[in-house]
XYZ file of C-alpha atoms in Angstrom:
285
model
C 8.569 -53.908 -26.392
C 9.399 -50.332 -26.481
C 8.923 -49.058 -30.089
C 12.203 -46.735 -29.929
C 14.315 -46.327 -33.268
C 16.831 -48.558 -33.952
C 20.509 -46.797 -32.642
C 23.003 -45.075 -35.403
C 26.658 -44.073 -34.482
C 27.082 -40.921 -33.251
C 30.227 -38.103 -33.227
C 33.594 -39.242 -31.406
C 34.972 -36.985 -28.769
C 38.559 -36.778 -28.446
C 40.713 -39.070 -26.909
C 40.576 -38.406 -23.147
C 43.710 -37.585 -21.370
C 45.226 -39.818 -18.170
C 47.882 -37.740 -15.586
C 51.246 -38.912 -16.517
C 51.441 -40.651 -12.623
C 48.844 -42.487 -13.261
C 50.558 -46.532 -14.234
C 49.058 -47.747 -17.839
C 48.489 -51.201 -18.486
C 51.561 -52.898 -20.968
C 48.985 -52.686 -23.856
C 48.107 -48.898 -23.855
C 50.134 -47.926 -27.678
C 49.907 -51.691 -28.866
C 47.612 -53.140 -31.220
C 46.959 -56.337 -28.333
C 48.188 -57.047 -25.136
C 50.380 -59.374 -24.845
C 49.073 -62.917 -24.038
C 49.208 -63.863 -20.640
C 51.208 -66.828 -19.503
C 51.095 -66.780 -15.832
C 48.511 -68.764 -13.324
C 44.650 -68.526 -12.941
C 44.888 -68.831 -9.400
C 46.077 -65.443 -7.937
C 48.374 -65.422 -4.715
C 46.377 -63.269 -1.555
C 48.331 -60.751 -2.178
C 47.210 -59.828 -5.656
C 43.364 -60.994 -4.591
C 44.210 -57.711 -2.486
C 45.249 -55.187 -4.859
C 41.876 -56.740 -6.986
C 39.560 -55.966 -4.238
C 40.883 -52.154 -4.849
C 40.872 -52.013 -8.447
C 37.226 -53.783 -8.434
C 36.120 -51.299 -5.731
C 37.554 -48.299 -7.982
C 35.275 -49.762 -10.490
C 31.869 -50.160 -8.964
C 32.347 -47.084 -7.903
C 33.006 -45.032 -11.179
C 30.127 -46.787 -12.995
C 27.699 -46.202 -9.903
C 29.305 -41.925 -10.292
C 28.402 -43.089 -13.597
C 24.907 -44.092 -13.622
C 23.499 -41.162 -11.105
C 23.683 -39.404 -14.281
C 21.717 -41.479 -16.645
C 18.360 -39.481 -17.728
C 16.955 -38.790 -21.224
C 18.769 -35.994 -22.840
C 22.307 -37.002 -21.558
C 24.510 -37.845 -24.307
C 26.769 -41.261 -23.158
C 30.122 -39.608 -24.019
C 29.262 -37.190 -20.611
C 28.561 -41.076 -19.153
C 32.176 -41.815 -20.374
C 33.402 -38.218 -19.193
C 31.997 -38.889 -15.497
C 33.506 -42.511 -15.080
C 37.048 -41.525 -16.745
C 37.402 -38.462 -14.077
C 36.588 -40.820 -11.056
C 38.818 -43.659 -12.059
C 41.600 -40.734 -12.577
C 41.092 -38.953 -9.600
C 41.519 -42.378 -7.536
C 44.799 -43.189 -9.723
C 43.166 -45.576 -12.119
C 43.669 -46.027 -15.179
C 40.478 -47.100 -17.312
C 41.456 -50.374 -19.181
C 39.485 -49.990 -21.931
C 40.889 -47.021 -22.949
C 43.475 -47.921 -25.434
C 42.844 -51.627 -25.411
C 42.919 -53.235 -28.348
C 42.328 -49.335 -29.876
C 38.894 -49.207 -28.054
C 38.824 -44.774 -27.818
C 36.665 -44.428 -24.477
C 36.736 -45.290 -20.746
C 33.644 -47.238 -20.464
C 31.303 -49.298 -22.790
C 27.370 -47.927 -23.146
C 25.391 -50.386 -24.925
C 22.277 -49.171 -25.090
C 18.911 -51.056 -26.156
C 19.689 -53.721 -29.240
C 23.258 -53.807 -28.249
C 24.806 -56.388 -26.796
C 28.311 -54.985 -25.857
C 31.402 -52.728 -26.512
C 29.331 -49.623 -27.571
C 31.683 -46.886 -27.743
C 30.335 -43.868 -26.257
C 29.866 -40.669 -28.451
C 26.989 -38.077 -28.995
C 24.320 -40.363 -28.936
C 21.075 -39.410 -26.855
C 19.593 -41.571 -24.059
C 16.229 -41.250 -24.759
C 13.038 -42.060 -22.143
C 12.588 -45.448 -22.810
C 16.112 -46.548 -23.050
C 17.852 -48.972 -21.231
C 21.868 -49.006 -21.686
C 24.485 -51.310 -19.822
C 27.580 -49.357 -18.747
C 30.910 -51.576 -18.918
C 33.673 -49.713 -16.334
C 36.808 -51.635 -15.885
C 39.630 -50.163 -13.566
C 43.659 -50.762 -13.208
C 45.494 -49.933 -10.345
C 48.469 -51.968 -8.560
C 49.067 -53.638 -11.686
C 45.490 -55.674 -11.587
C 42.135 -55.014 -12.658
C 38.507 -55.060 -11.839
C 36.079 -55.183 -14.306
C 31.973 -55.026 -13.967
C 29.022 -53.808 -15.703
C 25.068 -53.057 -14.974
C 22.327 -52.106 -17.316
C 20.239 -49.502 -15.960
C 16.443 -47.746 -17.160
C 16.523 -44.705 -18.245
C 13.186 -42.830 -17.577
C 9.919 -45.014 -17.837
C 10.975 -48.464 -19.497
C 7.982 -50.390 -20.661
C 7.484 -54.002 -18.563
C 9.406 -56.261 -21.008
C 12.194 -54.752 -20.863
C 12.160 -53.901 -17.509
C 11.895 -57.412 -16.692
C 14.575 -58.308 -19.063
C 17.004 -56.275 -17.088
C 15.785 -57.631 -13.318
C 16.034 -61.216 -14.635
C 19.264 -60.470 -16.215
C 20.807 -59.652 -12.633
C 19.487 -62.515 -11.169
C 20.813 -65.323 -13.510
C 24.120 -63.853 -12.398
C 23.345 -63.780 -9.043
C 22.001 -67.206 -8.965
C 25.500 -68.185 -10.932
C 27.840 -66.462 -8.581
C 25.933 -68.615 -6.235
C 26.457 -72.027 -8.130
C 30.584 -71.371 -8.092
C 32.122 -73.956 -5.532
C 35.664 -75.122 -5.901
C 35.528 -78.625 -7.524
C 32.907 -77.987 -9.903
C 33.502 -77.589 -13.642
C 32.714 -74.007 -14.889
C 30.341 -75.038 -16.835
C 28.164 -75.140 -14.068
C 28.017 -71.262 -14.674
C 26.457 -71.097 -18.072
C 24.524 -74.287 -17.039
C 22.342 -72.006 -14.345
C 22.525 -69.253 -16.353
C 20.827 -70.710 -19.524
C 18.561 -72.960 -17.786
C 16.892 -69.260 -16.275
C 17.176 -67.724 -19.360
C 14.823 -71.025 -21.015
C 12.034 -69.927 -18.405
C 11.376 -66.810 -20.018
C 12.096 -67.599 -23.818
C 15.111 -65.351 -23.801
C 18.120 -65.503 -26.175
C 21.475 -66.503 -24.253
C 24.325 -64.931 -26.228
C 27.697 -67.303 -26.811
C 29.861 -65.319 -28.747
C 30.837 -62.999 -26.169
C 32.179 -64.517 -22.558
C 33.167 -63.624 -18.984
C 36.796 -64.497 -18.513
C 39.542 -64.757 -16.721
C 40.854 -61.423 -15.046
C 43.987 -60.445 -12.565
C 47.437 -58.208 -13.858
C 45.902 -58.954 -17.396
C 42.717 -57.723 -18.120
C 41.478 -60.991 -20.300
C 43.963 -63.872 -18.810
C 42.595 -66.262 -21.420
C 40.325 -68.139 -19.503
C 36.614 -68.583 -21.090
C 33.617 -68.083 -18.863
C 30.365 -68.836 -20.948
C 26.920 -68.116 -20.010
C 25.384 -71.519 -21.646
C 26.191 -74.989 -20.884
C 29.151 -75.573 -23.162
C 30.404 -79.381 -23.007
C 33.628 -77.850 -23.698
C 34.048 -75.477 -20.388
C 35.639 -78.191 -18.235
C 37.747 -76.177 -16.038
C 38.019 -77.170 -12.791
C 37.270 -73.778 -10.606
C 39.522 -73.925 -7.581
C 40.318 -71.331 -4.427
C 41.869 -68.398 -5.721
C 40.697 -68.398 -9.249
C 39.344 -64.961 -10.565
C 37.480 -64.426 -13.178
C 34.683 -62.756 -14.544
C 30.574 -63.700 -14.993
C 28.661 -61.519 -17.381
C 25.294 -63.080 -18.667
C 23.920 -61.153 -21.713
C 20.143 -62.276 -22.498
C 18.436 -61.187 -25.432
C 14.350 -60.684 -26.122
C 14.742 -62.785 -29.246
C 17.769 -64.414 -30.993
C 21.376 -64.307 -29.721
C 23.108 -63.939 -33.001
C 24.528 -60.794 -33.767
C 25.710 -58.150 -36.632
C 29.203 -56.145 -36.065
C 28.951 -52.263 -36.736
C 31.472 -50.632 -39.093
C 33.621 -49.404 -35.834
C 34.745 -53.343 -35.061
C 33.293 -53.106 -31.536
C 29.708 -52.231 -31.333
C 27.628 -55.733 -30.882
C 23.918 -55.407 -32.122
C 21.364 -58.315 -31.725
C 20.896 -59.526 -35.371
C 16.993 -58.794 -34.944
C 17.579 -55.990 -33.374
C 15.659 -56.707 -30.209
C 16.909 -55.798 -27.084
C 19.762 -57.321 -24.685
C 20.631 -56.772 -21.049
C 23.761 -57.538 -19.029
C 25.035 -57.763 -15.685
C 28.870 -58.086 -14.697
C 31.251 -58.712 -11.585
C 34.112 -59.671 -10.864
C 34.957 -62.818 -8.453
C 37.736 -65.000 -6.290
C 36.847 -68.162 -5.488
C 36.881 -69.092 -2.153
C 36.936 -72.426 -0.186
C 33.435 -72.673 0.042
C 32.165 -70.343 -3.324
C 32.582 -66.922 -4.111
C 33.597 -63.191 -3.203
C 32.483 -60.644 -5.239
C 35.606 -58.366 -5.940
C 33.593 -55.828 -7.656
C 31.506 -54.045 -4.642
C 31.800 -50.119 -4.023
């Protein structure tokens, strides 16, 4: 594995401003959204508006990612995605949620999620997983990629191409009538091939007019995920594999994720509907 230093937090920029037109999600100014009561299974309609918001998304985090190179800090990662989303009258949902201070997650090497972006170098070597979630029409669309920055050495490379196909091959194991525990069942028995870590703690979920409906997705076979997916159900799939173990140490901020021995971690995201005979992928640009 690449013999990079282990990440510190860098400097916060300010808050980034959102045109006044622009609709905000009800939690933007709370300390947590407020808990969603309403069904899993989303009416056509609102599928509709989701195929927008997720398009809005892919989108921003591809603007995103055609400027990932070493010496580009991820706050001008954050900068790019937050202008895009704004300029197509979305509203990032992460800004605000929950407190989170940026428009996108950057996780870069050893972390596993939610790393705020801030002055921190990507450095040749790197690999970093950008997080862009989107609301417009009252919905959201959420997905996230982890791309090399520069000349990656093979592990890690491979990490991050085997990464995107567990979720491909679990997008492809949704079909109304299973349990959703198929998900995590694919997931983690590709991840056992290669000796990776699959991480628990941290889930796809549920997604539509809230942005985390309450509904757990995980990426390992969990006796207790017995769901039933059915037509119309949206939700998330986010696999995050790990070069060694997939327990994990918090950072001061309350959001940054780091693999507890500090190897690195990789993760892929979309967004979905189930369909009558599997899945559409919501998040597409």
């Amino acid at each position: 594995m690449s013999g990079q230093s282990l990440l510190v937090p860098g400097e916060l920029s300010p808050i980034r401003s959102v045109p006044g037109n622009i609709r905000r999600p009800e939690y933007v100014g709370k300390p947590a959204p407020t808990p969603y009561t309403g069904p899993e299974v989303q009416t056509p309609a609102t599928i509709e508006l989701m195929r927008t918001a997720g398009r809005i998304a892919a989108r921003a985090m591809e603007e995103a990612a055609k400027h990932i190179a070493p010496g580009v800090t991820t706050d001008e990662l954050d900068r790019v995605a937050h202008e895009y989303m704004c300029d197509h009258g979305a509203y990032p949902s992460t800004l605000g949620y929950r407190g989170f201070p940026k428009s996108l997650c950057s996780s870069i090497n050893e972390v596993i999620c939610h790393g705020i972006p801030d002055s921190t170098v990507l450095r040749d070597g790197d690999i970093i997983n950008l997080d862009v979630t989107a609301y417009i029409g009252g919905v959201h669309g959420d997905n996230n990629a982890t791309y090399l920055v520069g000349d990656v050495d093979e592990e890690s490379r491979l990490l991050v191409e085997r990464t995107r196909e567990s979720l491909a091959r679990a997008i492809k194991a949704v079909k109304p009538g299973r349990q959703i525990n198929i998900i995590g069942r694919v997931i983690e028995s590709y991840a056992k091939r290669f000796g990776y870590g699959v991480v628990r703690d941290f889930t796809g979920h549920g997604i539509n007019s809230a942005f985390h409906s309450g509904l757990i997705v995980p990426h390992y076979d969990s006796p207790h995920a017995t769901t039933t997916i059915q037509p119309g159900m949206t939700f998330t799939i986010e696999p995050m594999l790990t070069l060694g173990t997939h327990e994990y140490d918090m950072w001061e901020d309350g959001w940054t994720v780091v693999t507890k021995d500090r190897k690195r971690t990789a993760q892929f995201e979309h967004t979905l509907v189930v369909t009558d005979t599997g899945a559409e992928i919501l998040t597409l640009p």
